[in-house]
């Protein structure tokens, strides 16, 4: 029997991964104060613009897709007859 | 010396003829050697026109070589090598031959300096790719292949009509920049845009590509759309309408990709989204934007193929490819998982991966030109890519709920192809200068500035944060087995419905006359239909008998062929009879 990877079966590892991810997020926000955000548009100069825009875009995308699903979803065999 | 060689397109197309006659290791070596020979030929090509052939008083240019055509020719040839390597274990000559012919015709399109040879290769491309779709030999793939070839023949007719008018107007078959100015330019534009899966002419792509075999879809993902992108860069740079089409293409397909259950269909919508970025670049039309479109096509061909390879590996090893049926595969397919994640990081444009150095050029160009709305849409779409291609594909395939499937890693050749593609993705992301040197215009662009890296990482990681929160709270779109309506509904459902309405409404009047006429037509049609089938059967049964097929196997072969012909799923190309009759022969023999 070939051995399997089971690293994410352990909830502690998943938790560690999630914590690491949150730390990276915080670091990214802090990093912004050390670099020059020379943007093309004035909105880019708002602190954390990209973080906020990324988050909101994502949430909007998912919720809009859920609405869209109500309109366009059919059974898998829709075209079969 | 190099111009004594046949043109690259013909090296592939003529080279494909020998494939069925070679066996074992020699066959593998031969097929891998074809792209290598072509690549060496390309490296030694002088700039300018080569392989000029007189034809009925016209000059066919089979080798228009400049920076723009070369960079596309390079990446298509690299892709051919990866595709062949990935499919090396496949025992089906039909796929090998049509794959290589497909690559060859694409190179023909890219290097064509005149409209006649362009059109010839264009048609071969359509037909050869159809065989890759029906290579799965399932009812669904045959039907999708049939719709695919119909749409592409219609697109080809638009192109042809445009070409005829163009030649009449200009008196030459040579072409370069055209621009949207007259009826002929619009016809040509529609013909090309259809191959780029431009909305609303896109439905053939997510309809047909997911139907290919685990290996043939990898070929399909690379050539048709990007050769159309190449042509648009050459003929219609700066066309404003491309901003609109591109803007729709980067945004609309991502909603579908979020909802779609079949991983390869998710990737097909994602492919449209990526081509959308390129079309926006072409629409902007500045040097930076066009460089960006070319660079993005280059990187995209490789990482998209990598993602389709990972999906193909999963399909081949588990027989399944729907989110609802797979999951937890990292446990036994860690390498495939790793390669898939490299592809996902590249398409998401993470710093140090290839998408970052190419996509940012297009987004920066939109900023440079101060097109705020497009800039916002592109940033929004970038987050969308993170969702469906960056997270959804690897997460639901390799992590997510454990499906209990314990599939092994795919064969060595598939792993190698994925490994090389993954290495290229990282290589292009880190050492981007060689790619920038290949671009058509001089590059004054630095992707790795502090602000850009931090901004991009924030966008991606806070998108990922949204995913984490949504999935933990149960608000993420649930995986559901379903079919989502798209524009193909118009010809798959509404067409039938409209026919029925007309049938019921108007035809009561016509019934009598129709009865007489249809009777006659049906008689004639069925005679010709069965005549073709019977002739083909007669020829192939004798060949099969000679090859030693007997009893049950012969019966299966006969039924298969008969059905293919009666259902019209053996598409006979218009401008490509020679190449096609050969593929047809292979189809009959295998």
XYZ file of C-alpha atoms in Angstrom:
671
model
C 0.000 0.000 0.000
C 1.398 3.337 -1.016
C 1.494 5.870 1.733
C -0.861 8.799 1.634
C -0.384 12.397 2.572
C -2.723 13.207 5.419
C -1.361 16.549 6.528
C -4.707 18.349 6.314
C -6.631 15.581 8.090
C -5.230 17.024 11.288
C -7.334 20.053 12.298
C -4.301 21.561 14.035
C -2.429 21.818 10.740
C -5.407 23.489 9.085
C -5.552 25.928 11.971
C -1.837 26.679 11.663
C -2.217 27.297 7.947
C -5.099 29.658 8.586
C -3.147 31.553 11.242
C -0.179 31.880 8.892
C -2.526 33.230 6.248
C -3.942 35.881 8.613
C -0.420 36.936 9.608
C 0.456 37.394 5.923
C -2.624 39.588 5.485
C -1.604 41.848 8.344
C 1.970 42.018 7.040
C 0.693 43.031 3.612
C -1.267 45.898 5.106
C 1.764 47.053 7.064
C 4.030 46.679 4.020
C 2.011 49.295 2.186
C 3.443 52.055 4.378
C 6.983 51.116 3.307
C 6.474 51.216 -0.449
C 5.461 53.937 -2.818
C 2.058 53.222 -4.379
C 2.629 55.333 -7.466
C -0.736 54.759 -9.082
C -2.365 55.925 -12.256
C -5.543 56.978 -10.449
C -6.164 58.844 -7.223
C -8.113 55.940 -5.676
C -4.879 53.976 -5.476
C -3.589 56.403 -2.861
C -6.256 55.426 -0.319
C -4.520 53.263 2.251
C -5.458 49.602 1.692
C -7.336 50.288 -1.542
C -6.251 47.027 -3.148
C -7.129 44.980 -0.063
C -10.589 46.481 0.180
C -11.236 46.302 -3.551
C -10.093 42.660 -3.707
C -12.288 41.658 -0.780
C -15.398 43.480 -1.970
C -15.007 42.307 -5.575
C -14.804 38.747 -4.387
C -17.864 38.902 -2.162
C -19.880 40.692 -4.855
C -18.824 38.115 -7.420
C -19.999 35.210 -5.282
C -23.330 36.775 -4.348
C -24.036 37.909 -7.903
C -23.202 34.417 -9.136
C -25.707 32.982 -6.661
C -28.416 35.231 -8.114
C -27.347 34.301 -11.638
C -27.609 30.622 -10.769
C -31.321 31.059 -10.053
C -31.794 32.270 -13.625
C -29.547 30.046 -15.688
C -29.387 26.740 -13.824
C -31.042 23.754 -15.452
C -30.877 20.004 -14.922
C -27.786 18.264 -16.280
C -29.808 16.542 -19.011
C -31.479 19.782 -20.150
C -30.313 19.469 -23.749
C -30.729 15.720 -24.018
C -34.220 15.599 -25.433
C 19.830 26.684 -45.825
C 16.709 27.000 -43.719
C 14.593 28.128 -46.659
C 15.417 24.811 -48.294
C 13.377 23.241 -45.521
C 9.625 23.063 -46.006
C 7.701 25.792 -44.147
C 7.022 24.930 -40.456
C 3.333 24.306 -41.147
C 4.178 21.689 -43.735
C 6.828 20.024 -41.564
C 4.030 19.313 -39.103
C 1.260 18.507 -41.571
C 3.355 16.310 -43.872
C 5.160 14.903 -40.846
C 1.833 13.819 -39.382
C 1.276 11.522 -42.354
C 3.990 9.142 -41.172
C 2.778 8.836 -37.582
C 0.403 5.875 -38.083
C 3.159 3.867 -39.771
C 5.684 4.083 -36.960
C 5.466 1.915 -33.866
C 6.747 1.808 -30.313
C 9.665 3.931 -29.117
C 10.467 5.180 -32.612
C 7.009 6.695 -32.798
C 7.491 8.576 -29.532
C 10.871 9.883 -30.646
C 9.517 10.855 -34.058
C 6.572 12.791 -32.658
C 8.730 14.648 -30.156
C 11.267 15.409 -32.891
C 8.725 17.234 -35.078
C 8.362 20.302 -32.818
C 12.116 20.269 -32.169
C 12.861 20.396 -35.901
C 10.340 23.196 -36.352
C 11.798 25.135 -33.434
C 15.299 24.935 -34.896
C 13.894 26.059 -38.246
C 12.235 29.035 -36.569
C 15.420 29.999 -34.729
C 17.291 30.204 -38.023
C 14.658 32.080 -40.006
C 15.692 35.416 -41.485
C 13.285 38.312 -40.910
C 11.179 39.183 -43.945
C 9.197 36.959 -46.284
C 10.220 33.394 -47.037
C 8.580 30.581 -49.003
C 6.887 32.751 -51.610
C 4.877 30.624 -54.023
C 3.248 31.731 -57.284
C -0.343 30.552 -57.492
C -2.730 31.559 -60.287
C -1.044 34.915 -60.650
C -1.094 35.542 -56.918
C 1.854 35.453 -54.559
C 1.349 33.148 -51.601
C 3.609 34.031 -48.683
C 3.975 31.005 -46.416
C 6.588 32.640 -44.206
C 5.939 36.209 -43.106
C 8.587 36.476 -40.407
C 8.657 39.461 -38.063
C 8.851 39.843 -34.306
C 5.093 39.485 -33.892
C 4.690 36.284 -35.892
C 7.903 34.789 -34.497
C 6.965 35.087 -30.832
C 3.642 33.345 -31.491
C 5.339 30.692 -33.628
C 7.811 30.031 -30.782
C 5.186 29.553 -28.123
C 2.965 27.417 -30.369
C 5.924 25.154 -31.088
C 6.874 24.894 -27.403
C 3.242 24.088 -26.725
C 3.244 21.441 -29.445
C 6.166 19.736 -27.708
C 4.385 19.820 -24.331
C 1.125 18.580 -25.843
C 2.828 15.708 -27.675
C 4.782 14.722 -24.561
C 1.625 14.789 -22.454
C -0.202 12.558 -24.955
C 2.723 10.241 -25.648
C 1.177 7.203 -23.948
C -2.048 7.480 -25.944
C -2.546 4.607 -28.386
C -4.952 6.478 -30.643
C -3.462 7.565 -33.979
C -6.448 9.781 -34.680
C -5.500 12.060 -31.797
C -1.812 12.147 -32.674
C -2.378 12.890 -36.338
C -5.094 15.483 -35.863
C -3.138 17.081 -33.002
C -0.040 17.536 -35.146
C -2.040 18.687 -38.186
C -3.813 21.158 -35.891
C -0.489 22.573 -34.663
C 0.827 22.747 -38.220
C -2.195 24.620 -39.516
C -1.938 27.083 -36.628
C 1.667 27.813 -37.557
C 0.449 28.207 -41.127
C -2.010 30.845 -39.962
C 0.595 32.672 -37.902
C 3.205 32.764 -40.649
C 0.813 33.465 -43.543
C 1.496 36.786 -45.240
C -1.471 36.544 -47.595
C -5.161 35.835 -47.236
C -5.359 32.758 -49.451
C -2.889 30.632 -47.542
C -4.300 32.055 -44.311
C -7.763 30.836 -45.261
C -6.512 27.415 -46.286
C -4.765 26.860 -42.939
C -7.714 28.408 -41.110
C -10.033 25.711 -42.447
C -7.582 22.890 -41.772
C -7.331 24.185 -38.202
C -11.123 24.033 -37.771
C -11.423 20.508 -39.097
C -8.371 19.053 -37.354
C -9.528 20.460 -34.010
C -12.974 18.915 -34.542
C -11.372 15.486 -34.673
C -9.726 16.214 -31.326
C -13.154 16.909 -29.850
C -14.834 13.791 -31.204
C -11.785 11.701 -30.269
C -13.513 10.803 -26.986
C -15.891 8.797 -29.168
C -18.901 9.451 -26.971
C -22.323 10.607 -28.079
C -21.871 13.938 -26.269
C -18.508 14.616 -27.849
C -19.794 13.761 -31.327
C -22.714 16.137 -30.933
C -20.552 18.908 -29.495
C -18.021 18.354 -32.286
C -20.789 18.675 -34.837
C -21.978 21.981 -33.362
C -18.355 23.125 -33.157
C -17.565 22.491 -36.811
C -20.828 24.068 -37.971
C -20.109 27.262 -36.050
C -16.540 27.370 -37.302
C -17.526 26.771 -40.900
C -19.967 29.669 -40.593
C -17.186 31.810 -39.113
C -14.951 30.663 -41.968
C -17.561 31.814 -44.456
C -17.616 35.283 -42.893
C -13.857 35.396 -43.165
C -13.951 34.178 -46.752
C -16.592 36.722 -47.763
C -14.499 39.465 -46.167
C -11.373 38.235 -47.908
C -13.045 38.180 -51.320
C -14.307 41.742 -50.881
C -10.913 42.809 -49.547
C -9.079 41.404 -52.553
C -11.584 43.029 -54.888
C -11.093 46.381 -53.185
C -7.325 46.403 -52.752
C -6.276 44.189 -55.648
C -3.834 42.280 -53.482
C -4.040 39.182 -51.329
C -1.284 40.365 -49.013
C -2.500 41.782 -45.701
C -1.253 43.566 -42.629
C -3.051 46.285 -40.629
C -6.678 46.508 -41.804
C -8.672 48.535 -39.276
C -12.454 48.644 -39.055
C -13.343 50.767 -42.069
C -15.590 49.008 -44.551
C -17.933 46.064 -44.882
C -15.064 43.734 -45.802
C -13.152 44.640 -42.662
C -16.199 43.896 -40.490
C -16.685 40.509 -42.138
C -13.038 39.633 -41.580
C -13.292 40.904 -38.014
C -16.308 38.679 -37.286
C -14.551 35.655 -38.775
C -11.478 36.165 -36.582
C -13.401 37.235 -33.479
C -15.434 34.038 -33.588
C -12.232 32.025 -33.263
C -11.183 34.221 -30.352
C -14.465 33.184 -28.655
C -15.429 36.854 -28.523
C -18.746 37.415 -26.786
C -21.420 36.847 -28.169
C -19.746 34.392 -30.570
C -18.196 32.356 -27.789
C -20.555 29.534 -26.892
C -18.748 26.914 -28.969
C -15.768 27.039 -26.590
C -17.258 25.989 -23.235
C -19.566 23.686 -25.185
C -16.888 21.731 -27.032
C -13.558 21.940 -25.208
C -14.628 19.993 -22.111
C -15.672 17.129 -24.403
C -12.180 16.235 -25.606
C -10.084 13.387 -24.238
C -7.846 14.049 -21.204
C -5.003 14.828 -23.610
C -6.734 16.364 -26.643
C -8.281 19.224 -24.647
C -4.745 20.349 -23.809
C -4.128 20.897 -27.529
C -7.482 22.565 -27.997
C -6.850 25.068 -25.215
C -3.775 26.512 -26.887
C -4.145 27.150 -30.578
C -7.461 28.353 -32.015
C -8.122 31.287 -29.703
C -4.529 32.503 -29.525
C -3.995 32.371 -33.293
C -7.087 34.601 -33.501
C -5.522 36.909 -30.908
C -2.402 37.061 -33.076
C -4.455 38.015 -36.130
C -6.376 40.679 -34.212
C -3.093 42.216 -33.036
C -1.917 42.325 -36.617
C -5.081 43.481 -38.335
C -7.190 45.419 -35.818
C -4.983 46.954 -33.107
C -6.670 49.872 -31.368
C -10.196 48.926 -32.467
C -12.418 50.452 -29.775
C -14.987 47.690 -30.029
C -12.365 45.301 -28.638
C -12.421 47.272 -25.384
C -16.123 46.493 -25.052
C -15.826 42.858 -26.113
C -12.727 42.363 -23.973
C -14.381 44.050 -20.983
C -17.344 41.679 -21.287
C -15.056 38.703 -21.727
C -12.965 39.333 -18.642
C -16.046 39.732 -16.480
C -19.025 37.637 -17.663
C -17.321 34.227 -17.904
C -16.073 34.423 -14.325
C -19.650 34.239 -13.039
C -20.146 31.076 -15.057
C -16.829 29.726 -13.858
C -17.966 30.204 -10.257
C -21.133 28.184 -10.892
C -19.820 25.477 -13.183
C -19.395 21.966 -11.809
C -17.186 20.391 -14.499
C -13.571 21.427 -13.848
C -12.694 21.478 -17.525
C -15.686 23.718 -18.211
C -14.544 26.026 -15.399
C -11.187 26.178 -17.169
C -12.905 26.862 -20.504
C -14.695 29.894 -19.092
C -11.436 30.916 -17.495
C -9.782 30.637 -20.904
C -12.332 33.101 -22.282
C -11.628 35.430 -19.394
C -7.897 35.366 -20.141
C -8.429 35.977 -23.851
C -10.564 38.918 -22.709
C -7.473 40.481 -21.099
C -5.649 40.118 -24.420
C -8.524 41.665 -26.384
C -8.603 44.624 -24.004
C -4.875 45.028 -24.641
C -5.443 44.984 -28.401
C -8.330 47.434 -28.010
C -6.148 49.881 -26.076
C -3.646 49.574 -28.904
C -0.655 51.367 -27.341
C 2.772 49.761 -27.621
C 2.697 48.757 -23.953
C -0.787 47.273 -24.338
C 0.065 45.298 -27.475
C 3.269 44.040 -25.876
C 1.118 43.038 -22.921
C -1.352 41.167 -25.127
C 1.484 39.234 -26.783
C 3.266 38.503 -23.504
C 0.008 37.433 -21.905
C -0.797 35.100 -24.805
C 2.661 33.564 -24.415
C 2.374 32.960 -20.677
C -1.288 32.026 -20.852
C -0.782 29.276 -23.428
C 1.621 27.538 -21.066
C -0.193 27.929 -17.740
C -3.603 27.211 -19.231
C -2.226 24.061 -20.839
C -0.730 23.157 -17.464
C -4.118 23.532 -15.774
C -5.821 21.473 -18.476
C -3.066 18.866 -18.087
C -3.717 18.640 -14.365
C -7.450 18.331 -15.004
C -6.759 15.767 -17.731
C -4.580 13.749 -15.353
C -7.364 13.707 -12.784
C -9.913 12.694 -15.425
C -7.666 9.955 -16.740
C -6.772 8.505 -13.330
C -10.200 8.783 -11.682
C -12.602 8.848 -14.630
C -14.256 11.822 -12.979
C -13.905 15.588 -13.400
C -16.891 17.160 -11.640
C -16.463 19.123 -8.415
C -19.273 17.117 -6.849
C -17.470 13.835 -7.525
C -13.833 14.576 -6.756
C -11.909 16.082 -3.856
C -9.079 15.227 -1.480
C -6.864 13.978 -4.300
C -3.712 15.622 -2.912
C -3.291 12.575 -0.706
C -2.326 10.287 -3.536
C -1.570 12.722 -6.374
C 0.694 15.261 -4.649
C 2.803 16.042 -7.727
C -0.214 16.670 -9.952
C -1.587 18.821 -7.139
C 1.647 20.801 -6.930
C 1.766 21.389 -10.691
C -1.881 22.438 -10.685
C -1.137 24.950 -7.952
C 1.750 26.393 -9.956
C -0.670 26.831 -12.870
C -3.221 28.371 -10.513
C -0.670 30.812 -9.096
C 0.423 31.764 -12.609
C -3.074 32.438 -13.914
C -3.850 34.404 -10.740
C -0.786 36.551 -11.502
C 1.023 35.976 -8.214
C 4.403 37.714 -8.157
C 7.179 35.330 -9.272
C 4.761 33.465 -11.553
C 4.316 34.074 -15.267
C 0.886 35.754 -15.282
C 2.238 38.559 -13.111
C 4.791 39.811 -15.622
C 2.331 39.738 -18.551
C -1.107 40.666 -17.227
C 0.224 43.680 -15.364
C 1.407 45.164 -18.648
C -2.174 45.248 -19.915
C -3.587 46.631 -16.671
C -0.834 49.257 -16.494
C -1.524 50.207 -20.104
C -5.170 50.866 -19.235
C -3.928 53.101 -16.409
C -1.454 54.845 -18.709
C -4.249 55.692 -21.118
C -6.455 56.780 -18.200
C -9.327 54.410 -19.043
C -10.621 54.179 -15.480
C -13.629 51.942 -16.057
C -11.607 49.325 -17.924
C -8.940 49.493 -15.225
C -11.560 48.824 -12.537
C -13.062 45.960 -14.545
C -9.651 44.378 -15.069
C -8.861 44.552 -11.353
C -12.275 43.076 -10.556
C -11.676 40.314 -13.075
C -8.276 39.614 -11.530
C -10.010 38.822 -8.259
C -12.443 36.646 -10.193
C -9.536 34.665 -11.607
C -8.274 34.051 -8.083
C -11.639 32.586 -7.228
C -12.323 30.166 -10.055
C -8.887 29.262 -11.365
C -6.662 30.141 -8.436
C -8.716 28.601 -5.657
C -11.729 26.677 -6.963
C -9.876 24.383 -9.373
C -7.129 23.203 -7.000
C -9.301 23.387 -3.865
C -12.274 21.336 -5.053
C -10.071 18.894 -6.952
C -7.268 18.186 -4.537
C -8.609 19.401 -1.181
C -12.183 20.226 -0.153
C -14.326 17.284 0.865
C -12.567 13.927 0.673
C -14.247 11.969 -2.124
C -12.607 8.775 -0.912
C -10.948 8.341 -4.322
C -7.336 7.185 -4.010
C -6.057 7.538 -7.564
C -2.391 7.137 -8.446
C -0.233 9.787 -10.124
C -0.502 9.770 -13.942
C 2.184 8.126 -16.129
C 5.698 9.573 -16.269
C 5.267 11.354 -19.609
C 2.259 13.273 -18.284
C 4.109 14.234 -15.110
C 7.110 15.332 -17.184
C 4.979 17.523 -19.442
C 3.369 19.132 -16.407
C 6.750 19.531 -14.729
C 8.266 21.313 -17.713
C 5.207 23.554 -18.076
C 5.332 24.387 -14.360
C 9.052 25.153 -14.582
C 8.345 27.474 -17.518
C 5.633 29.254 -15.518
C 8.036 29.994 -12.677
C 10.921 30.677 -15.061
C 8.943 33.266 -17.016
C 7.791 34.884 -13.791
C 11.306 35.245 -12.403
C 13.435 35.693 -15.532
C 11.045 37.720 -17.620
C 13.630 39.645 -19.633
C 14.076 37.016 -22.392
C 10.300 37.097 -22.958
C 10.273 40.910 -22.999
C 13.057 40.838 -25.609
C 10.842 38.762 -27.895
C 7.947 41.237 -27.813
C 7.139 43.225 -30.968
C 7.914 46.671 -29.478
C 10.801 47.794 -27.257
C 9.851 47.298 -23.608
C 10.255 49.995 -20.960
C 8.376 48.229 -18.231
C 9.350 46.968 -14.796
C 6.805 44.618 -13.215
C 8.560 44.224 -9.865
C 8.177 47.576 -8.137
C 7.369 47.579 -4.416
C 4.020 49.270 -4.874
C 2.952 46.930 -7.632
C 3.928 43.762 -5.762
C 2.244 44.835 -2.521
C -0.884 46.081 -4.315
C -1.242 42.891 -6.332
C -0.655 40.670 -3.286
C -3.252 42.612 -1.301
C -5.786 42.205 -4.086
C -5.171 38.462 -4.338
C -4.821 37.639 -0.651
C -7.827 39.649 0.518
C -9.808 37.961 -2.245
C -8.627 34.673 -0.773
C -9.683 35.961 2.656
C -13.175 36.507 1.286
C -13.160 32.911 0.032
C -12.032 31.627 3.430
C -14.738 33.530 5.290
C -17.453 32.596 2.787
C -16.619 28.906 2.817
C -16.297 28.756 6.620
C -19.645 30.483 7.045
C -21.330 28.320 4.412
C -22.129 31.238 2.138
C -19.901 30.068 -0.711
C -21.687 28.878 -3.841
C -22.469 25.206 -3.196
C -21.270 22.589 -5.663
C -24.290 21.386 -7.628
C -24.689 19.055 -10.561
C -26.227 21.281 -13.182
C -26.223 22.678 -16.676
C -25.940 26.456 -16.955
C -27.568 28.233 -19.868
C -25.280 30.141 -22.191
C -25.534 31.590 -25.691
C -25.498 28.116 -27.229
C -29.085 27.907 -25.982
C -30.064 30.001 -29.013
C -29.140 27.256 -31.438
C -29.588 24.238 -29.197
C -33.017 25.038 -27.773
C -34.520 28.186 -29.209
C -33.682 27.102 -32.743
C -35.645 23.910 -32.203
C -38.456 25.797 -30.458
C -38.721 28.362 -33.256
C -38.822 25.567 -35.732
C -41.699 23.937 -33.838
C -43.644 27.208 -33.652
C -43.275 27.741 -37.378
C -44.088 24.129 -37.925
C -47.323 24.292 -35.919
C -48.373 27.804 -36.917
C -47.676 28.180 -40.579
C -47.390 24.730 -41.832
C -50.976 23.657 -41.574
C -51.380 25.650 -44.754
C -48.360 24.161 -46.353
C -48.848 20.673 -45.125
C -50.208 19.293 -48.359
C -47.638 20.807 -50.660
C -44.909 20.133 -48.125
C -45.989 16.541 -47.880
C -45.386 16.026 -51.560
C -42.141 18.004 -51.647
C -40.672 16.595 -48.435
C -41.466 13.108 -49.557
C -39.365 13.610 -52.621
C -36.583 15.438 -50.747
C -36.467 12.842 -48.007
C -36.198 10.104 -50.570
C -33.296 11.805 -52.297
C -31.569 12.717 -49.033
C -31.831 9.271 -47.538
C -30.565 7.761 -50.776
C -27.456 9.955 -50.716
C -27.002 9.584 -46.993
C -27.064 5.832 -47.101
C -25.115 5.794 -50.330
C -22.199 7.618 -48.664
C -22.456 5.358 -45.671
C -22.568 2.235 -47.784
C -19.641 3.264 -49.935
C -17.596 4.161 -46.851
C -18.627 0.902 -45.194
C -17.716 -1.114 -48.251
C -14.254 0.438 -48.420
C -13.495 0.273 -44.738
C -14.901 -3.211 -44.103
C -12.510 -4.572 -46.676
C -9.634 -2.723 -45.045
C -10.683 -3.971 -41.622
C -10.957 -7.553 -42.909
C -7.498 -7.256 -44.365
C -6.244 -5.973 -41.005
C -7.720 -9.018 -39.312
C -10.812 -7.572 -37.603
C -13.474 -10.259 -37.206
C -16.913 -10.857 -35.650
C -17.755 -8.604 -32.755
C -14.986 -6.056 -33.232
C -15.861 -5.729 -36.883
C -19.523 -5.314 -35.991
C -18.703 -2.526 -33.497
C -16.505 -0.753 -36.039
C -19.228 -0.966 -38.683
C -21.882 0.450 -36.393
C -19.600 3.247 -35.246
C -18.774 4.321 -38.777
C -22.380 4.009 -39.977
C -23.657 6.162 -37.113
C -20.934 8.745 -37.616
C -21.862 9.168 -41.247
C -25.636 9.091 -40.787
C -25.504 11.614 -37.940
C -23.202 13.736 -40.026
C -20.592 13.787 -37.295
C -17.798 13.103 -39.722
C -17.210 16.696 -40.757
C -15.819 17.013 -44.250
C -13.913 20.280 -44.518
C -14.239 22.644 -47.375
C -10.806 24.076 -47.955
C -8.875 21.210 -46.525
C -9.738 18.123 -48.467
C -6.269 16.634 -48.658
C -5.273 16.856 -45.025
C -8.731 15.831 -43.995
C -9.043 12.792 -46.175
C -5.892 11.571 -44.507
C -7.245 12.105 -41.002
C -10.416 10.409 -42.191
C -8.391 7.421 -43.302
C -6.780 7.254 -39.874
C -10.216 7.545 -38.291
C -11.428 4.561 -40.317
C -8.336 2.498 -39.617
C -8.177 2.978 -35.854
